[in-house]
Short mmCIF file of C-alpha atoms in Angstrom, two decimals:
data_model
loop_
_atom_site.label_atom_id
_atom_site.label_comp_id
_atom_site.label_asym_id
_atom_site.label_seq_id
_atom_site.Cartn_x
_atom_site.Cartn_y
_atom_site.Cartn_z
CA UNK F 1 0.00 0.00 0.00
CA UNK F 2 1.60 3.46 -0.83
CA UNK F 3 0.69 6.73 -0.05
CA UNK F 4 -1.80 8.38 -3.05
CA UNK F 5 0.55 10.81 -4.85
CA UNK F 6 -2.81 12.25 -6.16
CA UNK F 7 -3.32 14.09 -2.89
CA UNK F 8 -1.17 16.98 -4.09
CA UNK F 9 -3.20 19.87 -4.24
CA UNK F 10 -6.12 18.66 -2.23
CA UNK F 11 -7.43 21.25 -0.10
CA UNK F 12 -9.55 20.31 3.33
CA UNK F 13 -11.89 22.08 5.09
CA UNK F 14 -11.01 24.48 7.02
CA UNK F 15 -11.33 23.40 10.88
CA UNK F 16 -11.98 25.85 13.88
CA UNK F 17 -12.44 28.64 14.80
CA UNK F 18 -10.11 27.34 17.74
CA UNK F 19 -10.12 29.49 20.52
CA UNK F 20 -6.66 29.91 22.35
CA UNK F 21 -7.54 29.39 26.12
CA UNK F 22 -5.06 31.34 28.47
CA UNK F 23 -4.72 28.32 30.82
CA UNK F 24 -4.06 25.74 27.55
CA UNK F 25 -1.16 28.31 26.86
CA UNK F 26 0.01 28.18 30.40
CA UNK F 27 -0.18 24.55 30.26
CA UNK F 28 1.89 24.48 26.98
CA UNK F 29 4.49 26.53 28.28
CA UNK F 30 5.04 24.66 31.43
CA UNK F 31 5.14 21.61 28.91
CA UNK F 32 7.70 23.13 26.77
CA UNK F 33 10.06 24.70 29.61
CA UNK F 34 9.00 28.55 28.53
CA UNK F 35 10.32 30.35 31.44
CA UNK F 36 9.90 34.14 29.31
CA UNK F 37 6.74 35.34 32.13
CA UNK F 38 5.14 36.52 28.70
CA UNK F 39 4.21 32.48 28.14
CA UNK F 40 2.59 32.24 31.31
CA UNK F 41 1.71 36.20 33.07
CA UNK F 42 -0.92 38.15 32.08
CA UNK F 43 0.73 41.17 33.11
CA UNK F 44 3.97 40.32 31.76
CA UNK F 45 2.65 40.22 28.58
CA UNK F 46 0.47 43.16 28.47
CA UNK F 47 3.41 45.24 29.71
CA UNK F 48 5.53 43.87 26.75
CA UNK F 49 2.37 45.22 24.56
CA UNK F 50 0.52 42.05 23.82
CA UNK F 51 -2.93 41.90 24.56
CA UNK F 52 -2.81 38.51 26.71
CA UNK F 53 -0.01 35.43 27.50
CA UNK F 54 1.89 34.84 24.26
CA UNK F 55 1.57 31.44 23.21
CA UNK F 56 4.45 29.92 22.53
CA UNK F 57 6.15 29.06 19.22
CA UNK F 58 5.44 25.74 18.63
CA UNK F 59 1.74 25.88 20.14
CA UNK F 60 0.24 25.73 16.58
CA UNK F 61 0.93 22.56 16.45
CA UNK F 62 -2.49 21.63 18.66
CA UNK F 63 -4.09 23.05 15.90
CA UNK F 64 -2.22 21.59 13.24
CA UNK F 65 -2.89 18.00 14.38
CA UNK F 66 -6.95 18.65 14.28
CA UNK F 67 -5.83 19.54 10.44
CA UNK F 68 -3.58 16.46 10.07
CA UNK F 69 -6.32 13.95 11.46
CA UNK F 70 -8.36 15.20 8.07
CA UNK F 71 -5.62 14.10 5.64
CA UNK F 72 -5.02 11.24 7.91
CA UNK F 73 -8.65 9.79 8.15
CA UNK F 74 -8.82 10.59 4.34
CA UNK F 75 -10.13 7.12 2.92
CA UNK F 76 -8.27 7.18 -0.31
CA UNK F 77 -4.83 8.89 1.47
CA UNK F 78 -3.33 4.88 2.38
CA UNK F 79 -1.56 6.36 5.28
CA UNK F 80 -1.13 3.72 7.77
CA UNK F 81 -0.87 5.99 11.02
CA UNK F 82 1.13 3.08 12.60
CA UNK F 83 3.91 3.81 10.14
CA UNK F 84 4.13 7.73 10.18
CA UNK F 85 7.33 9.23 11.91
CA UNK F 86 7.53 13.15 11.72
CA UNK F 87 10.24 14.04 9.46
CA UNK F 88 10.28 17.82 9.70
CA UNK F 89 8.29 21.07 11.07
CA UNK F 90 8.01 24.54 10.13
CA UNK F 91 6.18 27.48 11.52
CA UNK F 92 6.18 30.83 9.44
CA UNK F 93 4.67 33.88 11.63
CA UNK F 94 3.30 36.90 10.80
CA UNK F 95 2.75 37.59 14.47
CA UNK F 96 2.72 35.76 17.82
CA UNK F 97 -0.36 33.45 18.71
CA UNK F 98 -1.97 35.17 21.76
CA UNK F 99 -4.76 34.02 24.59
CA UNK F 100 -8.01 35.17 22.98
CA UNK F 101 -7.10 34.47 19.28
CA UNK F 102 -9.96 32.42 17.59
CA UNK F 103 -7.68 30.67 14.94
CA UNK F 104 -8.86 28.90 11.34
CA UNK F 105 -6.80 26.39 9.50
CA UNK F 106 -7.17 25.16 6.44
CA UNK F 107 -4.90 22.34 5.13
CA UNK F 108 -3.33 21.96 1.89
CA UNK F 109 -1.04 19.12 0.69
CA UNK F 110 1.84 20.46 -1.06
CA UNK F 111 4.25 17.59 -1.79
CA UNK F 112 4.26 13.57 -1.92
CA UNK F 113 7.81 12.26 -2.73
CA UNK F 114 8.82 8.23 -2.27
CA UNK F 115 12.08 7.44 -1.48
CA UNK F 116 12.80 3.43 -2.09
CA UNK F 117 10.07 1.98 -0.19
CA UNK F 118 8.84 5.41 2.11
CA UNK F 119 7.12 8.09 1.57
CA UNK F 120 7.15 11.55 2.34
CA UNK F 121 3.96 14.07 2.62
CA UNK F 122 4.26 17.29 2.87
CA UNK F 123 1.53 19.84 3.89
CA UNK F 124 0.86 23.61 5.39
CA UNK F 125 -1.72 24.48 7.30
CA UNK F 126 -2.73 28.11 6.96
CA UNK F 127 -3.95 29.95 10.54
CA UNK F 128 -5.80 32.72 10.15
CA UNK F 129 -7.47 35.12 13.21
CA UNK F 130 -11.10 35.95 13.42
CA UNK F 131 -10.57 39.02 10.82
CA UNK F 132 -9.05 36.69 8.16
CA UNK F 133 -5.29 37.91 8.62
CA UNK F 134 -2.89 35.07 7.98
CA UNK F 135 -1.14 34.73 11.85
CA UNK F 136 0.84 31.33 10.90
CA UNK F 137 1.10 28.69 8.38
CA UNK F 138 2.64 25.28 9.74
CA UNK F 139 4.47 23.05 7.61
CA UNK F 140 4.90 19.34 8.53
CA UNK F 141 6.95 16.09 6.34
CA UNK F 142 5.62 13.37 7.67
CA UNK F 143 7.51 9.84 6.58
CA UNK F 144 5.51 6.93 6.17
CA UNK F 145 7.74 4.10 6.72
CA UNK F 146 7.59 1.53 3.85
CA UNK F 147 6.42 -2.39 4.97
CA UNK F 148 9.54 -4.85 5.04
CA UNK W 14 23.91 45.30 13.23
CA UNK W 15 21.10 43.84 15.28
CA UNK W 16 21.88 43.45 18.97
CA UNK W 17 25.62 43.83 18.09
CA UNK W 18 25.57 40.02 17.34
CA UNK W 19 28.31 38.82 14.55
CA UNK W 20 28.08 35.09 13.32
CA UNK W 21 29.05 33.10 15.19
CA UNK W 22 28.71 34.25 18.50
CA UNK W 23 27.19 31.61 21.16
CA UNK W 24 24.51 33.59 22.85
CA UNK W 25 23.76 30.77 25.22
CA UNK W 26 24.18 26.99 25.92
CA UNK W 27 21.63 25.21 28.36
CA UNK W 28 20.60 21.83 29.59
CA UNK W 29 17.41 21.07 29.82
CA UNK W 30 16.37 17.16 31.79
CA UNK W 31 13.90 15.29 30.78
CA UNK W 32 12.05 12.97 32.88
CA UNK W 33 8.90 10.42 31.88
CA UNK W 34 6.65 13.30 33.84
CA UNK W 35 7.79 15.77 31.57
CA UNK W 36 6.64 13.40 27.83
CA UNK W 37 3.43 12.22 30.08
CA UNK W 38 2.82 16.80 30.92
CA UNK W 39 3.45 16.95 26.96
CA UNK W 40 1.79 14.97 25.63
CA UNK W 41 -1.22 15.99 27.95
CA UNK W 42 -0.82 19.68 26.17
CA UNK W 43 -0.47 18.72 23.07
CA UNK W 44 -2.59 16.53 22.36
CA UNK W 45 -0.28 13.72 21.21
CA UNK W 46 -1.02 10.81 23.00
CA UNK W 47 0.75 8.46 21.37
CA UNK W 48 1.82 5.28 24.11
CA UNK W 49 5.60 5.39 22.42
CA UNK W 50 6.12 8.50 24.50
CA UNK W 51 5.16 6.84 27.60
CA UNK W 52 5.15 2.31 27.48
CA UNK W 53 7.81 1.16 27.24
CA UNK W 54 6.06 -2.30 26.76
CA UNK W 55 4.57 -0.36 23.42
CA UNK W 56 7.53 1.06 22.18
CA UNK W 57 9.70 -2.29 22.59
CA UNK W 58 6.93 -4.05 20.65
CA UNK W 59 7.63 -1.48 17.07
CA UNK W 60 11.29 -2.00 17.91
CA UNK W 61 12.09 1.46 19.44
CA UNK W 62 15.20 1.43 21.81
CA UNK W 63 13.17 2.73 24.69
CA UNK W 64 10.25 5.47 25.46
CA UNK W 65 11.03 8.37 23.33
CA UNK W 66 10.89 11.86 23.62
CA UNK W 67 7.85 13.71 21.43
CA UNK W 68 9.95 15.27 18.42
CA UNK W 69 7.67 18.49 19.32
CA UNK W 70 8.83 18.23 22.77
CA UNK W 71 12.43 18.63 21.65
CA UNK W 72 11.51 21.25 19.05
CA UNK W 73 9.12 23.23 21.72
CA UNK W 74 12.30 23.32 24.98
CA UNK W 75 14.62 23.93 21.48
CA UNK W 76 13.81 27.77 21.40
CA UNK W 77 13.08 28.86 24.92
CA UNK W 78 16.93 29.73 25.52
CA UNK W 79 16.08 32.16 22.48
CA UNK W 80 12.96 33.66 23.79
CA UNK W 81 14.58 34.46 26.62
CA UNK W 82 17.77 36.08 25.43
CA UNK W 83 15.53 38.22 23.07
CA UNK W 84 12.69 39.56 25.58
CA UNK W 85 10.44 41.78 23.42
CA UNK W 86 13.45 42.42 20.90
CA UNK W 87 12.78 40.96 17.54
CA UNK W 88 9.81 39.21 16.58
CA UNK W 89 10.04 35.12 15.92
CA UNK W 90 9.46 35.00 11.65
CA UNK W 91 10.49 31.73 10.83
CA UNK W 92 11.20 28.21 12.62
CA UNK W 93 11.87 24.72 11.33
CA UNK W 94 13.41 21.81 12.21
CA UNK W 95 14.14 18.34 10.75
CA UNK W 96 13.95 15.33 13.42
CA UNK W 97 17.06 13.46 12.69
CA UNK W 98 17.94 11.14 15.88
CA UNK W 99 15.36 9.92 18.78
CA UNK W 100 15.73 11.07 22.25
CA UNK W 101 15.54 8.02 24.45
CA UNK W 102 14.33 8.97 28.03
CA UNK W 103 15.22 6.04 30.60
CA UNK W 104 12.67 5.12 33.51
CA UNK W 105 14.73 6.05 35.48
CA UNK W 106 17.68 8.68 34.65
CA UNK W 107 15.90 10.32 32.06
CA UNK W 108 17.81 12.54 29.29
CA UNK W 109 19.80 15.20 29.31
CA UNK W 110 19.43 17.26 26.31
CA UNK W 111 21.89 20.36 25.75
CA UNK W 112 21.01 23.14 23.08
CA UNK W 113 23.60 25.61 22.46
CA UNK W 114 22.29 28.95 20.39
CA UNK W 115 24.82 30.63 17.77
CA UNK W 116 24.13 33.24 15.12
CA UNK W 117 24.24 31.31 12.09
CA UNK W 118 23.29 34.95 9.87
CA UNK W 119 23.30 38.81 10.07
CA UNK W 120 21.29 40.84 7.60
CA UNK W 121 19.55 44.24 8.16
CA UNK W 122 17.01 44.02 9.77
CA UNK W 123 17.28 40.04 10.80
CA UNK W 124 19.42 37.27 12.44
CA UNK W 125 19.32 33.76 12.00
CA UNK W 126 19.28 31.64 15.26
CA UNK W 127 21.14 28.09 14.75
CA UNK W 128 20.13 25.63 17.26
CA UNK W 129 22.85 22.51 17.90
CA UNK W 130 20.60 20.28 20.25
CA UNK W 131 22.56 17.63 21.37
CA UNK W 132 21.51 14.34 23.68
CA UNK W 133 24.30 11.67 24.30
CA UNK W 134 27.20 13.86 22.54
CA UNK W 135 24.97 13.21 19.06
CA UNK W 136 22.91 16.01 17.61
CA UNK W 137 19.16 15.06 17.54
CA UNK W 138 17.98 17.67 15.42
CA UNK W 139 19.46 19.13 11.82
CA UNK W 140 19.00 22.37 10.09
CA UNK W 141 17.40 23.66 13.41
CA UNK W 142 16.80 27.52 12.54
CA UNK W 143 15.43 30.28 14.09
CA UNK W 144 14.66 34.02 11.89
CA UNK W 145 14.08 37.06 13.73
CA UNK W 146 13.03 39.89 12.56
CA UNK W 147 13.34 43.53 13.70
CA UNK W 148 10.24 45.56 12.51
#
């Protein structure tokens, strides 16, 4: 079974809006070792001129995965979860996710590549805040190990 | 010149421990609940050499010497990272995991953050890079 190379292109719906929680960022932050009191203090953060706690970098990812169970659970994708190993990640910002933010991604695969028996999907999902402005798009290669 | 900072200057080096309390807190916040992160009766049976480490974990702790050496200078642009070895936390002892943070770039108005994360003297992550931007 290998991974449909005719998923290039496909476009999902998008998923959300997702509303960033200040206590989920907290949480994250502990999770991740943030020790900058704009990850975790309301006050902090509003003195540094953000409206809430910052989330921080790699939070999108808890919204990427809702994005990546859609491609996943696609019935024609043959991506045997079991198999997947993340190859690489990517986060491109046009500002910092914040408590309060009510986030929208929409998922686009970009690349599927096979090298010997795996193969490699690549796709971005595009966050956008309430007003439509593009906040971050993340990118994620995931490998789907070939059977022996 | 942004901060004063030439290439190749090591803004900071750090050591960061895991323990199995730390994959079981991340992989409550996340999300990612996968039982290679915290059986080891799981991750012996797909062959793994132990409970791993989430690759998200690694990339998350990665950046925070960063975010802290910056404050509110610079804004975060651009991150990626490639997962190239497994972090193998131990019952027991854990991991130690050491990132060290060098300029890797200068422009105008931007640096590039290189990120050597290292666990057991062997780099677990490549091409780990970090663009900030002053605006």
């Amino acid at each position: 079974m290998t991974v449909n190379p005719n998923l290039v292109g496909r476009a999902f719906p998008p998923v959300g809006p997702y509303l960033v929680g200040r206590e989920k960022v907290r949480e994250f932050a502990r999770a991740v070792f943030a020790t900058n009191p704009i990850f975790t203090d309301s006050a902090a953060a509003r003195a540094e001129g953000f409206a809430d706690v910052v989330a921080p970098p790699t939070f999108p990812v808890v919204i990427q995965e809702h994005t990546l169970n859609q491609l996943l659970s696609e019935p024609d994708a043959n991506i045997d979860f079991s198999r997947v190993v993340h190859g690489d990640q990517r986060f491109q910002y046009s500002r910092p996710v914040v408590a309060g933010d009510e986030l929208t991604a929409t998922l686009e695969v970009t690349s599927v590549k096979t090298l010997g028996a795996h193969a490699m999907v690549t796709s971005e999902s595009v966050m956008t805040d309430a007003t439509g402005a593009h906040v971050v798009t993340a990118i994620s290669t995931l490998v789907v190990r070939g059977e022996e | 010149m942004p901060l004063g900072l030439s290439v190749g200057d090591s803004i900071d080096t750090t050591t960061v421990h895991l323990d199995r309390v730390s994959l079981v807190r991340y992989a409550g916040a996340s999300g990612d609940f996968n039982p290679i992160h915290f059986r080891d009766d799981v991750a012996a049976s797909v062959g793994l050499p132990g409970v791993l480490a989430h690759g998200m974990l690694t990339m998350g702790f990665a950046v925070q010497p960063l975010m802290n050496y910056l404050g509110a200078r610079g804004r975060l642009a651009d991150y990626g990272v490639r997962f190239t070895r497994p972090i193998v936390v131990d019952s027991e002892s854990g991991a130690d995991v050491t990132i060290e943070t060098k300029v890797g770039a200068v422009m105008d108005d931007a640096i590039r953050f290189d990120l050597t994360v290292t666990f057991n003297g062997e780099t677990v992550l490549g091409k780990a890079q970090a663009q900030v931007v002053f605006d």
